[in-house]
Structures are given as structure tokens and as C-alpha cells.
């Protein structure tokens, strides 16, 4: 979902496009609350749309965590947490 919806503006590899890059290097040092607010409410006056309705704050926070950690390059395997939890 992040790759498709966000990738349409931020680039399929999240290196940037219409919107800025969402890579760990680009996001380093930015407060995650601000990034979460950007995702939930959008940024007025820019093409960044609000995702409330699609994502609530905790889901947006999850997305930010994943982005800061580095999103898997190929959409890769499910998060290890789930793999571990399944055992
Ligand atoms: C319609 C195009 C569009 C879509 C879709 C979009 N964005 Fe954005 N996004 C932007 C633009 C443009 C900006 C830069 C806003 C500005 O100039 O401050 C931005 C900014 C951001 C920022 C702040 C980055 C920073 O360095 O401060 C985050 C985080 C972000 N987007 C995450 C997302 C996520 C996650 C999604 C998918 C749920 C998404 N965006 C979908 C256009 C988009």
C-alpha cells in the first residue's frame, strides 16, 4: 500500500519524485510526530494529501517507523516480527 499510494508521488523506490525522498537518510533527524502528522493530515498548500480515513495515527506511526528503518527494497518478505511471532 505504501509503495503504491505513496510511491506514486514519492517514487516507487521512495527515492523521491513529486514528493521528497522517504529514505532513512532523508528522514534522519526529522521528528517522527511531525512525519506522522504530515501523513495523517497532509500538508496544506502542497500535493501531499491527508490519509486520515485510510490510516489512523498509529498506522501512520507504523509507516514512519518502517520508513526510518528502511523500507524493504523489493517489497520483500513480511516483517520479521510476524515471521517470528508465527512460530
Ligand atoms: C499526491 C502526491 C503524494 C502522495 C500520494 C503522497 N505524498 Fe507524501 N508528500 C508529497 C509532497 C509534495 C510532499 C512535500 C510537502 C512539502 O513540500 O512540504 C510530501 C511530504 C511527505 C512527508 C514529509 C517528508 C519530509 O521530509 O518532511 C512524508 C513523511 C510523506 N510525504 C509521507 C507520505 C506517505 C507515507 C504517503 C503514503 C501514505 C505519501 N506521503 C503520499 C506528495 C505526496
PDB file of N, CA, C and O and ligand atoms in Angstrom, residues 1-10 14 17-22 26-27 30 32 34-40 42-51 54-55 60 63-64 67, ligand 1:
ATOM      1  N   UNK A   1       0.851  -1.195   0.000  1.00  0.00           N
ATOM      2  CA  UNK A   1       0.000   0.000   0.000  1.00  0.00           C
ATOM      3  C   UNK A   1       0.886   1.244   0.000  1.00  0.00           C
ATOM      4  O   UNK A   1       0.674   2.161  -0.793  1.00  0.00           O
ATOM      5  N   UNK A   2       1.914   1.260   0.862  1.00  0.00           N
ATOM      6  CA  UNK A   2       2.815   2.408   0.910  1.00  0.00           C
ATOM      7  C   UNK A   2       3.505   2.580  -0.440  1.00  0.00           C
ATOM      8  O   UNK A   2       3.571   3.675  -0.997  1.00  0.00           O
ATOM      9  N   UNK A   3       3.972   1.450  -0.981  1.00  0.00           N
ATOM     10  CA  UNK A   3       4.697   1.519  -2.240  1.00  0.00           C
ATOM     11  C   UNK A   3       3.828   2.097  -3.352  1.00  0.00           C
ATOM     12  O   UNK A   3       4.273   2.910  -4.146  1.00  0.00           O
ATOM     13  N   UNK A   4       2.566   1.659  -3.407  1.00  0.00           N
ATOM     14  CA  UNK A   4       1.698   2.099  -4.494  1.00  0.00           C
ATOM     15  C   UNK A   4       1.169   3.505  -4.264  1.00  0.00           C
ATOM     16  O   UNK A   4       1.273   4.362  -5.133  1.00  0.00           O
ATOM     17  N   UNK A   5       0.562   3.730  -3.097  1.00  0.00           N
ATOM     18  CA  UNK A   5      -0.075   5.015  -2.844  1.00  0.00           C
ATOM     19  C   UNK A   5       0.945   6.119  -2.638  1.00  0.00           C
ATOM     20  O   UNK A   5       0.786   7.215  -3.149  1.00  0.00           O
ATOM     21  N   UNK A   6       1.942   5.833  -1.883  1.00  0.00           N
ATOM     22  CA  UNK A   6       2.930   6.854  -1.587  1.00  0.00           C
ATOM     23  C   UNK A   6       3.917   6.927  -2.739  1.00  0.00           C
ATOM     24  O   UNK A   6       4.411   7.995  -3.094  1.00  0.00           O
ATOM     25  N   UNK A   7       4.177   5.746  -3.349  1.00  0.00           N
ATOM     26  CA  UNK A   7       5.165   5.679  -4.425  1.00  0.00           C
ATOM     27  C   UNK A   7       4.760   6.479  -5.645  1.00  0.00           C
ATOM     28  O   UNK A   7       5.611   6.926  -6.418  1.00  0.00           O
ATOM     29  N   UNK A   8       3.450   6.689  -5.831  1.00  0.00           N
ATOM     30  CA  UNK A   8       3.036   7.449  -7.000  1.00  0.00           C
ATOM     31  C   UNK A   8       3.607   8.858  -6.954  1.00  0.00           C
ATOM     32  O   UNK A   8       3.829   9.471  -7.992  1.00  0.00           O
ATOM     33  N   UNK A   9       3.833   9.376  -5.786  1.00  0.00           N
ATOM     34  CA  UNK A   9       4.421  10.719  -5.679  1.00  0.00           C
ATOM     35  C   UNK A   9       5.867  10.677  -5.179  1.00  0.00           C
ATOM     36  O   UNK A   9       6.688  11.480  -5.581  1.00  0.00           O
ATOM     37  N   UNK A  10       6.148   9.744  -4.278  1.00  0.00           N
ATOM     38  CA  UNK A  10       7.486   9.730  -3.665  1.00  0.00           C
ATOM     39  C   UNK A  10       8.450   8.820  -4.410  1.00  0.00           C
ATOM     40  O   UNK A  10       9.594   8.656  -4.010  1.00  0.00           O
ATOM     41  N   UNK A  14      10.866   5.096  -3.341  1.00  0.00           N
ATOM     42  CA  UNK A  14      10.796   6.115  -2.303  1.00  0.00           C
ATOM     43  C   UNK A  14      12.020   7.041  -2.297  1.00  0.00           C
ATOM     44  O   UNK A  14      12.349   7.647  -1.287  1.00  0.00           O
ATOM     45  N   UNK A  17      10.213  11.974  -5.972  1.00  0.00           N
ATOM     46  CA  UNK A  17       9.561  12.165  -7.262  1.00  0.00           C
ATOM     47  C   UNK A  17       8.937  13.532  -7.153  1.00  0.00           C
ATOM     48  O   UNK A  17       9.628  14.516  -6.938  1.00  0.00           O
ATOM     49  N   UNK A  18       7.598  13.560  -7.221  1.00  0.00           N
ATOM     50  CA  UNK A  18       6.896  14.814  -6.954  1.00  0.00           C
ATOM     51  C   UNK A  18       7.129  15.211  -5.492  1.00  0.00           C
ATOM     52  O   UNK A  18       7.360  16.369  -5.170  1.00  0.00           O
ATOM     53  N   UNK A  19       7.082  14.217  -4.605  1.00  0.00           N
ATOM     54  CA  UNK A  19       7.350  14.459  -3.190  1.00  0.00           C
ATOM     55  C   UNK A  19       8.810  14.146  -2.885  1.00  0.00           C
ATOM     56  O   UNK A  19       9.491  13.521  -3.689  1.00  0.00           O
ATOM     57  N   UNK A  20       9.294  14.550  -1.717  1.00  0.00           N
ATOM     58  CA  UNK A  20      10.686  14.306  -1.344  1.00  0.00           C
ATOM     59  C   UNK A  20      10.955  12.826  -1.075  1.00  0.00           C
ATOM     60  O   UNK A  20      10.033  12.051  -0.891  1.00  0.00           O
ATOM     61  N   UNK A  21      12.226  12.456  -1.064  1.00  0.00           N
ATOM     62  CA  UNK A  21      12.620  11.084  -0.753  1.00  0.00           C
ATOM     63  C   UNK A  21      12.168  10.707   0.650  1.00  0.00           C
ATOM     64  O   UNK A  21      12.160  11.545   1.548  1.00  0.00           O
ATOM     65  N   UNK A  22      11.762   9.460   0.809  1.00  0.00           N
ATOM     66  CA  UNK A  22      11.340   8.965   2.127  1.00  0.00           C
ATOM     67  C   UNK A  22      12.298   7.879   2.593  1.00  0.00           C
ATOM     68  O   UNK A  22      11.902   6.887   3.180  1.00  0.00           O
ATOM     69  N   UNK A  26      17.086  10.474   4.281  1.00  0.00           N
ATOM     70  CA  UNK A  26      16.355  11.725   4.105  1.00  0.00           C
ATOM     71  C   UNK A  26      15.550  12.073   5.351  1.00  0.00           C
ATOM     72  O   UNK A  26      15.328  13.243   5.648  1.00  0.00           O
ATOM     73  N   UNK A  27      15.087  11.049   6.072  1.00  0.00           N
ATOM     74  CA  UNK A  27      14.217  11.299   7.221  1.00  0.00           C
ATOM     75  C   UNK A  27      14.985  11.438   8.533  1.00  0.00           C
ATOM     76  O   UNK A  27      14.426  11.832   9.543  1.00  0.00           O
ATOM     77  N   UNK A  30      14.447  14.093  11.486  1.00  0.00           N
ATOM     78  CA  UNK A  30      13.122  14.725  11.500  1.00  0.00           C
ATOM     79  C   UNK A  30      12.290  14.064  12.592  1.00  0.00           C
ATOM     80  O   UNK A  30      12.295  12.851  12.721  1.00  0.00           O
ATOM     81  N   UNK A  32       9.532  12.194  14.421  1.00  0.00           N
ATOM     82  CA  UNK A  32       8.538  11.307  13.829  1.00  0.00           C
ATOM     83  C   UNK A  32       7.116  11.811  14.036  1.00  0.00           C
ATOM     84  O   UNK A  32       6.252  11.568  13.215  1.00  0.00           O
ATOM     85  N   UNK A  34       6.075  14.782  13.671  1.00  0.00           N
ATOM     86  CA  UNK A  34       5.805  15.676  12.540  1.00  0.00           C
ATOM     87  C   UNK A  34       5.531  14.894  11.272  1.00  0.00           C
ATOM     88  O   UNK A  34       4.648  15.247  10.494  1.00  0.00           O
ATOM     89  N   UNK A  35       6.269  13.806  11.091  1.00  0.00           N
ATOM     90  CA  UNK A  35       6.076  12.989   9.894  1.00  0.00           C
ATOM     91  C   UNK A  35       4.724  12.289   9.952  1.00  0.00           C
ATOM     92  O   UNK A  35       4.008  12.202   8.955  1.00  0.00           O
ATOM     93  N   UNK A  36       4.359  11.811  11.154  1.00  0.00           N
ATOM     94  CA  UNK A  36       3.057  11.165  11.320  1.00  0.00           C
ATOM     95  C   UNK A  36       1.950  12.165  11.004  1.00  0.00           C
ATOM     96  O   UNK A  36       1.011  11.868  10.264  1.00  0.00           O
ATOM     97  N   UNK A  37       2.074  13.383  11.527  1.00  0.00           N
ATOM     98  CA  UNK A  37       1.061  14.410  11.278  1.00  0.00           C
ATOM     99  C   UNK A  37       0.978  14.726   9.793  1.00  0.00           C
ATOM    100  O   UNK A  37      -0.116  14.920   9.247  1.00  0.00           O
ATOM    101  N   UNK A  38       2.118  14.747   9.118  1.00  0.00           N
ATOM    102  CA  UNK A  38       2.125  15.005   7.681  1.00  0.00           C
ATOM    103  C   UNK A  38       1.325  13.937   6.949  1.00  0.00           C
ATOM    104  O   UNK A  38       0.539  14.238   6.054  1.00  0.00           O
ATOM    105  N   UNK A  39       1.500  12.688   7.353  1.00  0.00           N
ATOM    106  CA  UNK A  39       0.800  11.601   6.668  1.00  0.00           C
ATOM    107  C   UNK A  39      -0.702  11.639   6.972  1.00  0.00           C
ATOM    108  O   UNK A  39      -1.530  11.506   6.074  1.00  0.00           O
ATOM    109  N   UNK A  40      -1.064  11.836   8.229  1.00  0.00           N
ATOM    110  CA  UNK A  40      -2.481  11.798   8.595  1.00  0.00           C
ATOM    111  C   UNK A  40      -3.227  13.017   8.057  1.00  0.00           C
ATOM    112  O   UNK A  40      -4.319  12.908   7.523  1.00  0.00           O
ATOM    113  N   UNK A  42      -1.879  15.491   5.896  1.00  0.00           N
ATOM    114  CA  UNK A  42      -1.401  16.081   4.659  1.00  0.00           C
ATOM    115  C   UNK A  42      -0.658  17.356   4.971  1.00  0.00           C
ATOM    116  O   UNK A  42      -0.466  17.723   6.141  1.00  0.00           O
ATOM    117  N   UNK A  43      -0.175  18.025   3.917  1.00  0.00           N
ATOM    118  CA  UNK A  43       0.471  19.318   4.114  1.00  0.00           C
ATOM    119  C   UNK A  43      -0.238  20.344   3.263  1.00  0.00           C
ATOM    120  O   UNK A  43      -0.097  20.323   2.050  1.00  0.00           O
ATOM    121  N   UNK A  44      -1.017  21.207   3.925  1.00  0.00           N
ATOM    122  CA  UNK A  44      -1.783  22.201   3.178  1.00  0.00           C
ATOM    123  C   UNK A  44      -0.870  22.998   2.257  1.00  0.00           C
ATOM    124  O   UNK A  44       0.243  23.339   2.656  1.00  0.00           O
ATOM    125  N   UNK A  45      -1.333  23.255   1.051  1.00  0.00           N
ATOM    126  CA  UNK A  45      -0.549  24.060   0.123  1.00  0.00           C
ATOM    127  C   UNK A  45       0.462  23.256  -0.672  1.00  0.00           C
ATOM    128  O   UNK A  45       1.144  23.803  -1.520  1.00  0.00           O
ATOM    129  N   UNK A  46       0.552  21.940  -0.390  1.00  0.00           N
ATOM    130  CA  UNK A  46       1.437  21.078  -1.174  1.00  0.00           C
ATOM    131  C   UNK A  46       0.595  19.903  -1.685  1.00  0.00           C
ATOM    132  O   UNK A  46      -0.522  19.693  -1.215  1.00  0.00           O
ATOM    133  N   UNK A  47       1.128  19.139  -2.632  1.00  0.00           N
ATOM    134  CA  UNK A  47       0.347  17.993  -3.138  1.00  0.00           C
ATOM    135  C   UNK A  47       0.233  16.846  -2.139  1.00  0.00           C
ATOM    136  O   UNK A  47      -0.484  15.895  -2.398  1.00  0.00           O
ATOM    137  N   UNK A  48       0.915  16.913  -0.991  1.00  0.00           N
ATOM    138  CA  UNK A  48       0.852  15.807  -0.020  1.00  0.00           C
ATOM    139  C   UNK A  48      -0.549  15.725   0.565  1.00  0.00           C
ATOM    140  O   UNK A  48      -0.988  16.627   1.278  1.00  0.00           O
ATOM    141  N   UNK A  49      -1.287  14.654   0.214  1.00  0.00           N
ATOM    142  CA  UNK A  49      -2.703  14.568   0.643  1.00  0.00           C
ATOM    143  C   UNK A  49      -2.827  13.998   2.047  1.00  0.00           C
ATOM    144  O   UNK A  49      -1.942  13.280   2.516  1.00  0.00           O
ATOM    145  N   UNK A  50      -3.939  14.306   2.740  1.00  0.00           N
ATOM    146  CA  UNK A  50      -4.183  13.698   4.045  1.00  0.00           C
ATOM    147  C   UNK A  50      -4.641  12.250   3.872  1.00  0.00           C
ATOM    148  O   UNK A  50      -5.433  11.963   2.985  1.00  0.00           O
ATOM    149  N   UNK A  51      -4.133  11.342   4.717  1.00  0.00           N
ATOM    150  CA  UNK A  51      -4.514   9.933   4.615  1.00  0.00           C
ATOM    151  C   UNK A  51      -5.448   9.512   5.729  1.00  0.00           C
ATOM    152  O   UNK A  51      -5.698   8.332   5.909  1.00  0.00           O
ATOM    153  N   UNK A  54      -7.870   6.504   5.626  1.00  0.00           N
ATOM    154  CA  UNK A  54      -7.138   5.315   5.185  1.00  0.00           C
ATOM    155  C   UNK A  54      -6.234   4.810   6.301  1.00  0.00           C
ATOM    156  O   UNK A  54      -6.082   3.620   6.507  1.00  0.00           O
ATOM    157  N   UNK A  55      -5.610   5.771   6.991  1.00  0.00           N
ATOM    158  CA  UNK A  55      -4.650   5.432   8.038  1.00  0.00           C
ATOM    159  C   UNK A  55      -4.984   6.248   9.271  1.00  0.00           C
ATOM    160  O   UNK A  55      -5.238   7.436   9.166  1.00  0.00           O
ATOM    161  N   UNK A  60      -0.123   5.363  10.787  1.00  0.00           N
ATOM    162  CA  UNK A  60       0.843   6.297  10.207  1.00  0.00           C
ATOM    163  C   UNK A  60       2.166   6.211  10.956  1.00  0.00           C
ATOM    164  O   UNK A  60       3.243   6.252  10.350  1.00  0.00           O
ATOM    165  N   UNK A  63       3.991   3.277   9.697  1.00  0.00           N
ATOM    166  CA  UNK A  63       4.614   3.561   8.395  1.00  0.00           C
ATOM    167  C   UNK A  63       5.903   4.353   8.600  1.00  0.00           C
ATOM    168  O   UNK A  63       6.934   4.025   8.008  1.00  0.00           O
ATOM    169  N   UNK A  64       5.849   5.368   9.466  1.00  0.00           N
ATOM    170  CA  UNK A  64       7.040   6.187   9.711  1.00  0.00           C
ATOM    171  C   UNK A  64       8.172   5.321  10.266  1.00  0.00           C
ATOM    172  O   UNK A  64       9.312   5.418   9.829  1.00  0.00           O
ATOM    173  N   UNK A  67       9.666   3.425   7.523  1.00  0.00           N
ATOM    174  CA  UNK A  67      10.432   4.273   6.611  1.00  0.00           C
ATOM    175  C   UNK A  67      11.779   4.634   7.218  1.00  0.00           C
ATOM    176  O   UNK A  67      12.800   4.632   6.541  1.00  0.00           O
TER     177      UNK A  67
HETATM  178  C1  LIG B   1      -0.221  13.321  -4.386  1.00  0.00           C
HETATM  179  C2  LIG B   1       1.194  13.095  -4.117  1.00  0.00           C
HETATM  180  C3  LIG B   1       1.609  12.461  -2.805  1.00  0.00           C
HETATM  181  C4  LIG B   1       1.179  11.269  -2.274  1.00  0.00           C
HETATM  182  C5  LIG B   1       0.171  10.278  -2.845  1.00  0.00           C
HETATM  183  C6  LIG B   1       1.908  11.106  -1.037  1.00  0.00           C
HETATM  184  N1  LIG B   1       2.737  12.175  -0.822  1.00  0.00           N
HETATM  185 FE1  LIG B   1       3.919  12.461   0.828  1.00  0.00          FE
HETATM  186  N2  LIG B   1       4.452  14.291   0.124  1.00  0.00           N
HETATM  187  C7  LIG B   1       4.099  14.801  -1.120  1.00  0.00           C
HETATM  188  C8  LIG B   1       4.721  16.104  -1.263  1.00  0.00           C
HETATM  189  C9  LIG B   1       4.616  17.001  -2.483  1.00  0.00           C
HETATM  190  C10 LIG B   1       5.437  16.350  -0.065  1.00  0.00           C
HETATM  191  C11 LIG B   1       6.277  17.578   0.288  1.00  0.00           C
HETATM  192  C12 LIG B   1       5.397  18.554   1.006  1.00  0.00           C
HETATM  193  C13 LIG B   1       6.180  19.795   1.303  1.00  0.00           C
HETATM  194  O1  LIG B   1       6.587  20.463   0.359  1.00  0.00           O
HETATM  195  O2  LIG B   1       6.385  20.054   2.494  1.00  0.00           O
HETATM  196  C14 LIG B   1       5.252  15.186   0.782  1.00  0.00           C
HETATM  197  C15 LIG B   1       5.824  15.037   2.050  1.00  0.00           C
HETATM  198  C16 LIG B   1       5.784  13.882   2.798  1.00  0.00           C
HETATM  199  C17 LIG B   1       6.459  13.677   4.055  1.00  0.00           C
HETATM  200  C18 LIG B   1       7.340  14.676   4.788  1.00  0.00           C
HETATM  201  C19 LIG B   1       8.756  14.432   4.308  1.00  0.00           C
HETATM  202  C20 LIG B   1       9.739  15.357   4.927  1.00  0.00           C
HETATM  203  O3  LIG B   1      10.921  15.180   4.575  1.00  0.00           O
HETATM  204  O4  LIG B   1       9.380  16.215   5.735  1.00  0.00           O
HETATM  205  C21 LIG B   1       6.186  12.417   4.470  1.00  0.00           C
HETATM  206  C22 LIG B   1       6.688  11.703   5.729  1.00  0.00           C
HETATM  207  C23 LIG B   1       5.328  11.836   3.472  1.00  0.00           C
HETATM  208  N3  LIG B   1       5.101  12.745   2.470  1.00  0.00           N
HETATM  209  C24 LIG B   1       4.850  10.554   3.530  1.00  0.00           C
HETATM  210  C25 LIG B   1       3.930  10.018   2.638  1.00  0.00           C
HETATM  211  C26 LIG B   1       3.337   8.723   2.798  1.00  0.00           C
HETATM  212  C27 LIG B   1       3.678   7.713   3.912  1.00  0.00           C
HETATM  213  C28 LIG B   1       2.458   8.573   1.782  1.00  0.00           C
HETATM  214  C29 LIG B   1       1.526   7.389   1.548  1.00  0.00           C
HETATM  215  C30 LIG B   1       0.658   7.011   2.661  1.00  0.00           C
HETATM  216  C31 LIG B   1       2.512   9.776   0.958  1.00  0.00           C
HETATM  217  N4  LIG B   1       3.415  10.631   1.521  1.00  0.00           N
HETATM  218  C32 LIG B   1       1.773  10.002  -0.197  1.00  0.00           C
HETATM  219  C33 LIG B   1       3.280  14.201  -2.059  1.00  0.00           C
HETATM  220  C34 LIG B   1       2.588  13.014  -1.887  1.00  0.00           C
END
